[in-house]
Coordinates of C-alpha atoms in Angstrom, one line a residue:
M1 CA -27.5 -4.7 -39.8
K2 CA -24.6 -7.1 -39.4
K3 CA -25.7 -10.7 -39.4
N4 CA -24.1 -12.5 -36.5
K5 CA -23.9 -16.2 -35.6
L6 CA -24.1 -17.7 -32.2
F7 CA -22.9 -21.1 -31.2
L8 CA -23.8 -23.0 -28.1
T9 CA -21.7 -25.9 -26.7
L10 CA -21.6 -28.8 -24.5
L11 CA -18.0 -28.6 -23.2
A12 CA -15.7 -31.6 -22.7
F13 CA -14.8 -32.5 -19.2
A14 CA -13.9 -35.9 -17.9
C15 CA -14.9 -39.5 -18.0
T16 CA -14.5 -40.9 -14.5
S17 CA -15.1 -44.4 -13.4
F18 CA -15.3 -45.8 -9.9
Y19 CA -16.5 -49.1 -8.5
A20 CA -18.9 -48.9 -5.5
C21 CA -19.6 -52.0 -3.4
S22 CA -22.9 -52.2 -1.5
S23 CA -23.6 -55.0 0.9
S24 CA -26.8 -56.9 1.1
D25 CA -29.6 -55.8 3.5
D26 CA -28.4 -58.1 6.2
D27 CA -24.6 -57.9 5.8
V28 CA -22.6 -54.7 6.2
A29 CA -19.2 -54.8 4.7
E30 CA -16.6 -54.4 7.5
T31 CA -13.6 -54.3 5.2
G32 CA -12.8 -52.1 2.3
S33 CA -13.6 -48.8 3.9
G34 CA -11.2 -46.5 2.1
P35 CA -10.2 -45.4 -1.4
G36 CA -8.2 -47.6 -3.7
V37 CA -9.5 -50.8 -2.1
E38 CA -8.9 -53.9 -4.3
T39 CA -11.5 -56.6 -5.0
G40 CA -9.7 -59.0 -2.6
D41 CA -10.9 -56.9 0.3
I42 CA -14.6 -57.0 -0.7
T43 CA -16.7 -59.4 1.4
E44 CA -18.7 -62.1 -0.3
G45 CA -22.1 -61.0 -1.5
S46 CA -20.9 -57.4 -2.1
R47 CA -21.9 -55.7 -5.3
F48 CA -20.0 -53.5 -7.8
M49 CA -21.2 -50.3 -9.4
T50 CA -19.4 -48.4 -12.1
V51 CA -20.0 -44.7 -12.6
Q52 CA -18.8 -43.0 -15.7
I53 CA -18.6 -39.2 -15.7
V54 CA -18.7 -38.2 -19.3
N55 CA -19.2 -35.1 -21.5
P56 CA -18.7 -34.7 -25.2
A57 CA -15.9 -32.5 -26.5
G58 CA -17.2 -29.1 -27.6
T59 CA -17.8 -28.2 -31.2
K60 CA -15.7 -25.3 -32.4
A61 CA -17.5 -22.3 -33.7
V62 CA -16.2 -22.5 -37.2
T63 CA -18.0 -23.4 -40.4
D64 CA -16.0 -26.5 -41.1
G65 CA -16.7 -28.0 -37.7
G66 CA -14.0 -29.5 -35.4
N67 CA -13.6 -29.7 -31.7
E68 CA -11.9 -27.6 -29.1
K69 CA -10.0 -29.3 -26.3
G70 CA -9.7 -27.6 -22.9
T71 CA -6.4 -26.4 -21.5
D72 CA -4.6 -28.3 -18.8
D73 CA -5.9 -25.8 -16.2
E74 CA -9.5 -26.2 -17.5
N75 CA -9.3 -30.0 -17.3
K76 CA -7.4 -30.5 -14.1
I77 CA -9.2 -32.6 -11.5
N78 CA -7.5 -32.7 -8.1
N79 CA -10.3 -34.3 -6.1
L80 CA -13.7 -35.9 -6.8
R81 CA -16.6 -36.3 -4.5
F82 CA -19.8 -38.4 -4.9
Y83 CA -23.0 -37.8 -2.9
F84 CA -25.6 -40.5 -2.5
F85 CA -29.3 -40.1 -1.8
D86 CA -32.5 -42.0 -1.6
D87 CA -35.4 -41.6 -4.0
N88 CA -36.5 -38.5 -2.2
G89 CA -33.1 -36.8 -2.2
A90 CA -32.4 -37.5 1.4
P91 CA -28.8 -38.4 2.3
I92 CA -27.9 -42.1 2.5
T93 CA -24.8 -43.1 4.5
V94 CA -22.2 -44.7 2.3
N95 CA -19.0 -45.1 4.4
A96 CA -20.2 -46.9 7.6
T97 CA -17.8 -49.5 8.9
A98 CA -17.7 -51.7 12.0
A99 CA -15.3 -49.2 13.6
V100 CA -16.9 -46.0 12.5
N101 CA -20.7 -45.7 12.0
N102 CA -21.1 -42.1 10.8
N103 CA -23.7 -40.4 8.7
K104 CA -21.6 -39.1 5.8
N105 CA -23.4 -39.6 2.5
F106 CA -20.4 -38.8 0.3
F107 CA -17.2 -40.5 -0.7
D108 CA -14.1 -38.7 -1.7
A109 CA -12.2 -40.6 -4.4
Q110 CA -8.5 -40.4 -3.7
D111 CA -6.9 -42.4 -6.5
I112 CA -7.8 -40.5 -9.6
I113 CA -6.1 -42.3 -12.5
P114 CA -5.7 -40.7 -16.0
A115 CA -7.0 -43.1 -18.7
G116 CA -6.4 -41.1 -21.9
D117 CA -9.0 -39.5 -24.0
N118 CA -11.4 -40.4 -26.8
M119 CA -11.5 -37.4 -29.0
P120 CA -13.6 -36.1 -30.6
N121 CA -16.3 -37.4 -28.4
V122 CA -14.8 -37.5 -24.9
E123 CA -12.0 -35.1 -24.1
K124 CA -10.6 -36.6 -20.9
I125 CA -11.0 -39.9 -19.1
I126 CA -10.0 -40.6 -15.6
K127 CA -10.8 -43.4 -13.2
A128 CA -11.2 -43.6 -9.5
T129 CA -11.8 -46.8 -7.6
I130 CA -13.7 -46.7 -4.3
V131 CA -15.7 -48.9 -2.0
I132 CA -18.9 -47.7 -0.3
N133 CA -20.4 -49.2 2.8
T134 CA -23.9 -48.5 3.9
K135 CA -25.6 -48.9 7.3
T136 CA -27.6 -52.0 7.8
G137 CA -30.6 -52.0 5.5
D138 CA -29.6 -48.8 3.8
N139 CA -28.1 -50.2 0.6
I140 CA -31.4 -50.9 -1.0
N141 CA -32.2 -47.2 -0.6
V142 CA -29.1 -46.0 -2.5
K143 CA -31.0 -44.6 -5.5
K144 CA -29.4 -41.4 -6.7
I145 CA -25.9 -40.0 -7.1
V146 CA -24.3 -36.6 -7.8
A147 CA -20.7 -35.8 -8.6
V148 CA -18.6 -32.7 -7.6
A149 CA -15.1 -32.4 -9.1
N150 CA -12.6 -30.1 -7.3
H151 CA -15.0 -29.8 -4.5
D152 CA -12.5 -28.0 -2.3
V153 CA -13.3 -24.8 -4.2
A154 CA -16.8 -24.9 -2.7
A155 CA -15.6 -25.9 0.8
L156 CA -18.5 -28.4 1.2
G157 CA -17.4 -29.7 4.6
D158 CA -18.0 -33.1 6.1
A159 CA -21.7 -32.8 7.1
P160 CA -24.2 -35.0 5.3
K161 CA -26.1 -33.1 2.7
S162 CA -29.4 -33.7 1.0
L163 CA -29.9 -33.1 -2.7
A164 CA -31.8 -29.9 -1.8
D165 CA -29.0 -28.8 0.5
L166 CA -26.5 -29.1 -2.4
C167 CA -28.8 -27.3 -4.8
A168 CA -29.2 -24.4 -2.4
I169 CA -25.4 -23.8 -1.9
I170 CA -24.4 -20.4 -3.3
G171 CA -20.9 -19.0 -3.7
D172 CA -18.4 -17.1 -5.8
Y173 CA -16.5 -19.8 -7.8
S174 CA -14.9 -17.4 -10.3
N175 CA -11.4 -17.5 -8.9
I176 CA -10.3 -20.3 -11.2
S177 CA -6.8 -21.5 -12.0
Q178 CA -4.9 -19.6 -14.7
T179 CA -1.3 -19.9 -15.6
V180 CA 0.4 -16.7 -16.6
D181 CA 4.1 -16.5 -17.2
E182 CA 4.5 -20.0 -15.8
V183 CA 2.8 -18.9 -12.5
T184 CA -0.5 -20.6 -11.6
T185 CA -3.0 -18.7 -9.5
G186 CA -6.5 -19.3 -8.3
D187 CA -8.5 -22.5 -7.8
N188 CA -9.2 -25.4 -10.1
F189 CA -12.4 -25.5 -12.1
L190 CA -15.3 -26.5 -10.0
M191 CA -17.4 -29.0 -11.9
T192 CA -20.8 -30.4 -10.8
S193 CA -23.5 -32.8 -12.1
S194 CA -25.4 -31.1 -14.8
S195 CA -29.1 -30.1 -14.5
Y196 CA -31.9 -30.3 -17.0
A197 CA -35.6 -29.5 -17.0
G198 CA -37.9 -32.4 -16.2
A199 CA -41.7 -32.4 -16.4
D200 CA -41.9 -31.7 -12.7
G201 CA -38.9 -29.5 -12.3
Q202 CA -35.2 -29.6 -12.1
V203 CA -33.4 -33.0 -12.6
T204 CA -29.8 -33.2 -11.3
A205 CA -29.2 -36.5 -9.6
V206 CA -28.7 -39.7 -11.7
N207 CA -30.8 -42.8 -10.9
I208 CA -29.0 -45.9 -9.7
E209 CA -31.0 -48.8 -11.2
P210 CA -30.9 -52.4 -9.9
G211 CA -29.1 -53.5 -13.0
N212 CA -26.2 -51.1 -12.1
L213 CA -25.5 -53.2 -9.0
C214 CA -23.6 -56.3 -10.1
N215 CA -21.9 -59.3 -8.6
T216 CA -18.7 -58.8 -10.5
K217 CA -16.5 -55.9 -11.4
E218 CA -16.6 -56.9 -15.1
A219 CA -20.4 -56.9 -15.1
A220 CA -20.5 -53.5 -13.5
E221 CA -18.2 -52.1 -16.1
A222 CA -20.5 -53.3 -18.9
N223 CA -23.5 -51.7 -17.2
P224 CA -22.3 -48.3 -15.9
V225 CA -24.2 -45.3 -14.5
N226 CA -23.5 -42.3 -16.6
I227 CA -23.2 -38.9 -15.0
Y228 CA -22.7 -35.7 -17.0
I229 CA -20.8 -32.8 -15.3
E230 CA -20.2 -29.3 -16.3
R231 CA -17.8 -26.5 -15.3
V232 CA -19.5 -23.9 -13.0
V233 CA -18.1 -21.0 -15.0
A234 CA -18.6 -19.7 -18.5
K235 CA -15.6 -18.8 -20.7
V236 CA -15.3 -15.7 -22.9
K237 CA -12.8 -15.1 -25.7
M238 CA -12.3 -12.2 -28.1
D239 CA -10.5 -11.8 -31.4
I240 CA -10.4 -9.1 -34.1
N241 CA -11.0 -9.9 -37.8
W242 CA -11.9 -6.7 -39.5
N243 CA -14.1 -6.9 -42.5
E244 CA -13.2 -5.5 -45.9
S245 CA -14.7 -2.1 -45.3
I246 CA -12.3 -1.4 -42.4
E247 CA -9.0 0.2 -43.3
T248 CA -6.0 -0.4 -41.0
E249 CA -2.4 0.6 -40.9
S250 CA 0.6 -1.0 -39.1
V251 CA 2.0 1.6 -36.8
T252 CA 4.4 1.8 -33.9
F253 CA 2.7 2.6 -30.6
G254 CA 4.1 2.3 -27.2
G255 CA 7.2 0.5 -28.6
E256 CA 5.1 -2.1 -30.3
T257 CA 3.9 -2.7 -33.8
V258 CA 0.1 -2.7 -33.8
K259 CA -2.9 -2.1 -36.1
A260 CA -4.5 1.3 -36.2
V261 CA -8.0 1.5 -37.5
K262 CA -9.0 4.5 -39.7
L263 CA -12.1 5.8 -38.0
K264 CA -15.4 6.7 -39.6
D265 CA -18.4 8.3 -38.0
G266 CA -20.8 6.8 -40.5
A267 CA -20.0 7.1 -44.2
N268 CA -17.3 9.7 -43.6
Y269 CA -13.9 9.5 -42.1
V270 CA -13.3 11.3 -38.9
T271 CA -10.8 14.2 -39.1
V272 CA -9.8 16.5 -36.3
N273 CA -8.0 19.9 -36.4
V274 CA -4.6 19.6 -34.7
D275 CA -2.6 22.8 -34.5
G276 CA -4.4 24.2 -37.5
T277 CA -4.1 21.0 -39.6
N278 CA -6.9 18.5 -40.2
K279 CA -5.7 15.0 -39.5
Q280 CA -7.3 11.6 -39.8
L281 CA -8.3 10.0 -36.5
Y282 CA -7.4 6.4 -35.9
V283 CA -8.2 4.0 -33.0
I284 CA -6.0 1.3 -31.6
F285 CA -7.6 -1.5 -29.7
N286 CA -5.5 -2.3 -26.6
K287 CA -7.2 -4.8 -24.3
W288 CA -10.6 -6.3 -23.6
D289 CA -12.3 -7.8 -20.6
V290 CA -15.7 -8.9 -19.2
T291 CA -17.7 -6.6 -17.1
G292 CA -21.1 -6.8 -15.4
T293 CA -20.3 -10.2 -14.0
A294 CA -22.3 -12.0 -11.4
P295 CA -21.0 -12.0 -7.9
E296 CA -22.3 -15.5 -7.1
S297 CA -24.0 -18.5 -8.5
Y298 CA -25.6 -21.8 -7.4
L299 CA -23.3 -24.7 -6.9
I300 CA -25.7 -26.8 -8.9
K301 CA -27.3 -25.1 -11.9
K302 CA -30.9 -24.1 -11.1
V303 CA -33.3 -24.7 -14.0
G304 CA -37.0 -24.7 -14.5
S305 CA -39.4 -27.4 -15.7
T306 CA -40.3 -28.4 -19.3
T307 CA -43.8 -27.0 -18.6
A308 CA -42.4 -23.5 -17.8
W309 CA -39.5 -23.5 -20.2
N310 CA -40.5 -25.4 -23.3
G311 CA -42.3 -23.1 -25.8
L312 CA -40.1 -20.3 -24.6
F313 CA -36.8 -22.1 -25.0
T314 CA -37.5 -24.7 -27.6
G315 CA -34.6 -27.0 -28.0
W316 CA -32.8 -25.5 -25.0
N317 CA -33.1 -28.7 -23.0
S318 CA -31.5 -32.0 -23.5
P319 CA -33.1 -34.6 -21.2
G320 CA -30.6 -36.7 -19.5
L321 CA -27.8 -34.2 -20.2
R322 CA -28.6 -30.6 -19.3
S323 CA -30.5 -27.4 -20.0
Y324 CA -28.8 -24.6 -21.8
W325 CA -30.2 -21.8 -19.7
A326 CA -30.2 -21.2 -15.9
E327 CA -31.7 -19.1 -13.1
N328 CA -29.7 -16.6 -11.2
T329 CA -29.5 -16.4 -7.4
A330 CA -31.4 -13.6 -5.7
G331 CA -28.0 -11.9 -5.2
V332 CA -27.5 -11.3 -8.9
T333 CA -29.1 -7.9 -9.8
N334 CA -28.2 -4.9 -11.9
T335 CA -27.0 -3.2 -8.7
T336 CA -24.7 -6.1 -7.6
I337 CA -23.1 -7.2 -10.8
K338 CA -19.4 -6.3 -10.8
H339 CA -17.8 -3.6 -12.9
F340 CA -14.2 -2.3 -12.9
K341 CA -11.9 0.5 -14.1
Y342 CA -10.5 1.3 -17.5
N343 CA -6.9 0.6 -16.3
E344 CA -8.1 -2.9 -15.1
I345 CA -9.1 -4.0 -18.6
G346 CA -6.3 -6.5 -19.3
Q347 CA -7.0 -9.3 -21.6
D348 CA -5.1 -9.8 -24.9
F349 CA -7.0 -10.3 -28.1
K350 CA -6.9 -13.9 -29.5
T351 CA -5.0 -15.4 -26.5
G352 CA -6.9 -13.9 -23.6
R353 CA -9.8 -15.6 -21.9
V354 CA -12.1 -14.7 -19.0
Y355 CA -14.0 -17.0 -16.8
C356 CA -17.1 -15.7 -15.2
L357 CA -20.2 -17.0 -13.3
E358 CA -23.4 -17.4 -15.2
N359 CA -25.8 -14.4 -15.5
A360 CA -29.0 -15.7 -17.2
G361 CA -32.6 -15.7 -16.0
D362 CA -33.7 -13.6 -13.0
A363 CA -34.1 -15.2 -9.6
G364 CA -37.7 -16.3 -9.1
A365 CA -38.7 -16.0 -12.7
A366 CA -40.4 -19.4 -13.3
D367 CA -40.3 -18.9 -17.1
G368 CA -36.6 -18.2 -17.1
S369 CA -37.0 -14.6 -18.2
K370 CA -34.6 -11.8 -17.7
T371 CA -35.6 -8.3 -16.9
V372 CA -35.7 -5.8 -19.8
Y373 CA -34.4 -2.7 -18.1
D374 CA -35.5 0.9 -18.5
P375 CA -32.4 2.9 -19.3
K376 CA -34.0 6.0 -17.8
T377 CA -34.4 4.5 -14.4
T378 CA -31.8 1.8 -14.0
I379 CA -28.6 0.2 -15.5
T380 CA -28.4 -3.0 -17.4
N381 CA -28.4 -6.4 -15.8
R382 CA -26.4 -7.9 -18.6
T383 CA -22.8 -9.3 -18.7
Q384 CA -20.8 -7.4 -21.3
A385 CA -17.5 -7.4 -23.1
I386 CA -15.6 -4.1 -22.8
I387 CA -12.7 -3.0 -25.0
A388 CA -10.2 -0.4 -24.0
A389 CA -8.9 1.6 -26.9
T390 CA -6.8 4.8 -27.7
L391 CA -7.5 7.5 -30.2
V392 CA -4.4 8.4 -32.1
T393 CA -3.0 10.3 -35.1
V394 CA -0.5 8.7 -37.4
D395 CA 2.6 10.3 -38.9
G396 CA 5.3 8.4 -40.7
G397 CA 4.1 5.1 -39.3
V398 CA 4.2 6.3 -35.7
A399 CA 1.0 6.6 -33.7
T400 CA 0.5 9.4 -31.1
A401 CA -2.3 9.4 -28.5
L402 CA -4.5 12.4 -29.1
G403 CA -6.2 13.9 -26.0
L404 CA -9.4 15.5 -27.3
V405 CA -12.2 17.6 -25.8
N406 CA -15.6 18.0 -27.5
F407 CA -17.5 21.0 -26.4
G408 CA -20.3 22.8 -28.1
G409 CA -19.9 20.6 -31.2
A410 CA -16.3 21.5 -31.7
Y411 CA -13.1 19.6 -30.9
Y412 CA -10.1 20.9 -29.0
K413 CA -6.9 19.6 -27.7
E414 CA -7.0 19.2 -24.0
D415 CA -4.5 21.8 -23.2
G416 CA -6.4 24.6 -25.0
A417 CA -9.9 23.6 -24.1
K418 CA -10.2 24.9 -20.6
A419 CA -9.8 28.6 -21.5
T420 CA -12.3 28.2 -24.4
I421 CA -14.9 26.7 -22.1
L422 CA -14.4 29.3 -19.4
G423 CA -15.3 31.9 -22.0
F424 CA -18.8 30.5 -22.1
L425 CA -19.6 31.1 -18.4
P426 CA -22.9 33.1 -18.3
S427 CA -21.7 34.8 -15.1
K428 CA -18.0 35.7 -14.9
I429 CA -15.8 34.6 -12.0
Y430 CA -13.0 37.0 -10.9
T431 CA -9.9 36.5 -8.8
D432 CA -10.3 40.0 -7.2
A433 CA -13.1 42.1 -5.8
A434 CA -12.2 44.9 -8.3
K435 CA -13.1 42.4 -11.1
T436 CA -10.0 43.1 -13.1
T437 CA -8.9 39.4 -13.7
Q438 CA -11.1 36.5 -14.6
I439 CA -10.4 33.0 -13.3
P440 CA -7.5 31.6 -15.3
A441 CA -7.5 28.1 -16.9
S442 CA -4.7 27.1 -14.6
D443 CA -7.1 27.3 -11.6
V444 CA -9.5 24.6 -13.0
E445 CA -9.3 21.0 -14.1
F446 CA -11.5 18.5 -15.8
V447 CA -13.2 16.0 -13.4
T448 CA -15.7 13.3 -14.2
A449 CA -19.4 13.9 -14.0
T450 CA -19.6 11.5 -11.1
K451 CA -16.9 13.3 -9.1
A452 CA -18.6 16.6 -9.9
G453 CA -21.8 15.3 -8.6
A454 CA -23.5 15.7 -12.0
A455 CA -24.1 11.9 -12.6
D456 CA -24.4 8.6 -10.8
D457 CA -24.7 4.9 -11.5
A458 CA -28.5 4.8 -10.9
S459 CA -29.5 4.8 -14.6
E460 CA -28.2 4.1 -18.1
T461 CA -28.8 7.6 -19.2
S462 CA -27.1 9.4 -16.4
P463 CA -24.3 11.3 -18.2
R464 CA -21.3 9.6 -16.6
Y465 CA -19.3 10.0 -19.8
F466 CA -19.3 13.9 -19.4
S467 CA -16.6 15.9 -17.7
Y468 CA -16.9 19.2 -16.0
L469 CA -14.5 22.0 -15.0
Q470 CA -13.9 22.3 -11.2
L471 CA -11.3 24.1 -9.1
T472 CA -8.0 22.4 -8.6
S473 CA -7.0 21.5 -5.1
T474 CA -4.6 24.4 -5.0
A475 CA -7.2 26.9 -6.2
E476 CA -9.7 25.8 -3.5
S477 CA -7.8 27.9 -1.0
K478 CA -8.4 31.1 -3.0
T479 CA -11.2 33.5 -2.8
Y480 CA -13.2 34.4 -6.0
Y481 CA -15.8 37.0 -6.7
D482 CA -18.9 37.3 -8.8
E483 CA -19.9 40.1 -11.1
E484 CA -21.3 42.1 -8.2
G485 CA -18.1 41.8 -6.3
N486 CA -19.4 39.3 -3.8
A487 CA -17.0 36.7 -2.4
L488 CA -17.5 33.2 -3.6
N489 CA -16.4 30.0 -1.8
T490 CA -15.3 26.8 -3.4
T491 CA -18.8 25.3 -3.6
D492 CA -20.1 28.5 -5.2
V493 CA -17.5 28.5 -7.9
N494 CA -17.8 24.8 -8.6
N495 CA -21.5 25.1 -8.9
M496 CA -21.1 27.9 -11.4
L497 CA -18.6 25.8 -13.4
K498 CA -20.9 22.8 -13.3
S499 CA -23.7 25.0 -14.8
L500 CA -21.8 24.8 -18.1
P501 CA -22.8 22.0 -20.5
G502 CA -21.0 18.7 -20.0
T503 CA -17.9 18.1 -22.0
K504 CA -16.6 14.9 -23.5
V505 CA -12.9 14.4 -22.7
W506 CA -10.9 11.6 -24.3
H507 CA -8.0 12.1 -21.8
E508 CA -4.7 11.0 -23.5
G509 CA -6.9 9.5 -26.2
R510 CA -8.6 6.9 -23.9
T511 CA -11.9 5.5 -25.0
Y512 CA -13.9 2.3 -24.7
Y513 CA -16.4 0.2 -26.6
Y514 CA -18.6 -2.6 -25.4
T515 CA -21.1 -5.2 -26.5
D516 CA -23.7 -7.2 -24.6
I517 CA -22.7 -10.8 -24.6
E518 CA -25.5 -12.7 -26.3
H519 CA -26.8 -16.2 -25.9
F520 CA -28.9 -17.7 -28.6
G521 CA -32.4 -16.4 -28.0
A522 CA -34.4 -13.9 -30.1
D523 CA -36.2 -12.0 -27.3
D524 CA -34.6 -9.5 -25.0
A525 CA -36.3 -11.2 -22.0
K526 CA -36.0 -14.7 -23.2
G527 CA -32.4 -15.7 -23.7
K528 CA -31.0 -13.2 -26.1
Y529 CA -28.7 -11.8 -23.5
G530 CA -26.9 -14.0 -21.0
V531 CA -23.9 -16.2 -20.1
V532 CA -24.4 -19.8 -19.0
R533 CA -22.0 -22.1 -17.3
N534 CA -20.0 -24.5 -19.4
H535 CA -20.4 -22.4 -22.5
V536 CA -17.7 -20.6 -24.5
Y537 CA -18.7 -17.2 -25.9
D538 CA -16.3 -16.5 -28.8
I539 CA -16.6 -12.8 -29.7
N540 CA -15.2 -11.7 -33.1
L541 CA -14.9 -8.0 -33.7
T542 CA -15.5 -7.2 -37.4
S543 CA -16.1 -3.4 -37.7
V544 CA -16.1 -0.2 -35.8
K545 CA -17.5 3.3 -36.3
G546 CA -17.2 6.3 -34.1
M547 CA -14.9 7.4 -31.4
G548 CA -16.2 5.3 -28.5
T549 CA -17.2 6.5 -25.0
P550 CA -14.7 9.0 -23.6
V551 CA -12.6 8.2 -20.6
L552 CA -11.2 11.0 -18.4
D553 CA -10.2 9.1 -15.3
P554 CA -8.9 5.6 -15.9
T555 CA -9.1 4.8 -12.2
E556 CA -12.9 5.4 -12.0
V557 CA -15.2 2.4 -12.2
I558 CA -16.9 2.2 -15.6
V559 CA -20.6 1.3 -15.8
P560 CA -20.7 1.1 -19.6
Q561 CA -23.0 3.4 -21.6
H562 CA -23.4 5.0 -25.0
P563 CA -23.0 8.8 -25.3
E564 CA -26.3 10.3 -26.5
N565 CA -26.6 11.6 -30.1
V566 CA -23.2 10.3 -31.1
D567 CA -22.9 7.9 -34.0
T568 CA -20.5 5.5 -32.4
Y569 CA -20.9 1.8 -32.5
I570 CA -18.9 -1.4 -32.8
A571 CA -20.1 -4.4 -34.8
A572 CA -19.3 -7.8 -33.3
Q573 CA -19.8 -11.3 -34.6
I574 CA -20.5 -13.3 -31.4
N575 CA -19.9 -17.0 -31.8
I576 CA -20.8 -19.2 -28.9
L577 CA -19.2 -22.6 -29.2
S578 CA -22.0 -25.0 -29.7
W579 CA -23.4 -28.3 -30.9
R580 CA -25.7 -26.3 -33.2
I581 CA -25.6 -23.0 -35.0
V582 CA -28.0 -20.2 -34.3
K583 CA -28.1 -17.1 -36.5
Q584 CA -29.1 -13.6 -35.5
D585 CA -28.9 -10.0 -36.7
V586 CA -27.3 -7.5 -34.3
S587 CA -26.9 -3.7 -34.5
L588 CA -24.9 -2.1 -31.8
E589 CA -24.9 1.7 -31.7
W590 CA -23.6 4.4 -29.5

């Protein structure tokens, strides 16, 4: 087995300061009702509160340590909202004035001022100065605070919200900002107060202690309330660093110079007979992506209690900061996670990155467990990295895609395989009642098992990777005959063709590999597989064996699977950026 390392991280975000003024029980501040208010507008007896939103910079997943700074897109904060609650999590009004006495329990900071960084500990620092004004008698009940950065992504609206309301909000926050070819698309990164497991359950809101409310701005700055926030999405990266046992060649393919890997099916090299000559088979890794992603997540990360989680996730909870696991919404199941097509796989190795919503513990699982699926009855519930590749031969430094068909244990070129397969029909099909001419190869085409009705997405073992011969659209208008001279319609003929064993077709050399994205647990049900918000999953491909899973139709959605009885696997060293290193052994086989 290949020993792999996982790294788990506390990503860097922002350090944000604001100054909040609360009046006494008897006096409501009638001035200073908006953002950017200076101390000269604060009434006598008002108090200051400084809130710092901080998070340490992430430790890079390398043996010599170091830190990884986020990109400009990942760090950008356009707006910042603070929600205030009483001890029970009920909303407390914080923007009442003499003119407007509404019930909003949030304040949107408008003046967000960059204030440098403090690497390697704090990546970004920004400041926002605001003034809050409570209803008469309410300021003493301002006990808890939650922060939401780039809150417009969640469309939180203007209605007051309790802490429970915020924690119950569900959405798809994966359309984050990315700059490609100098064009920026999507939303900014949604960031929320972090959650961790307390003795009685989830802890998200930060307490505002009496000592945090000061008579002067200077005193408040010396005694801040610290809030830790985290990005709502996880980040996945992939690179290739082949180990010494992998042989590669620099070749020209598609007008570019790329590396072609000399394929083995175990200890032996894979050779195929092409036009009477045995040739070495190579594979070129084109692009990668993340599949099996969650369609939604909680706005605030949902976690368990120390009673439920400690002992199962020892060391996965940092009181005061956050938990390193999470619970999915009820809308995240193995039938709702999102997959896509071969021709949609589009990330570059090394420079590409994918942001996705967390997919961790099952909804309602108090112990944070994740269902261990039965491949005979269902598909996996895991988020996976998928790699699009091409099988090629190499001549004189030039790679050529090789369309292959595997039938009955033998390999054929695509253009010659159909006639060979038709020869294995147990009952012949003729084009005339006199039975003088059998159905020609030109009347049939390969279709996927799903299109032929021979497979579905209901289970892992459903043979989706197989292809079958079926009539072409032109041939469907013809009449065929069986060995008794009886006329056959299109359905009859297709059913007879489908009775042949399934065929593996690497159309134009297309193939794919995949790996489950791993967290840092050791048990399949307890954290070994999953992605969690505010973590970077750094996948490093180190070796490959076998021809991958064949792809006939690049426009058909892929639910990843291993072909049965085929020695094909890819070894991946998965490094999750982390403040600590977790080792594991992984064997990935097709």
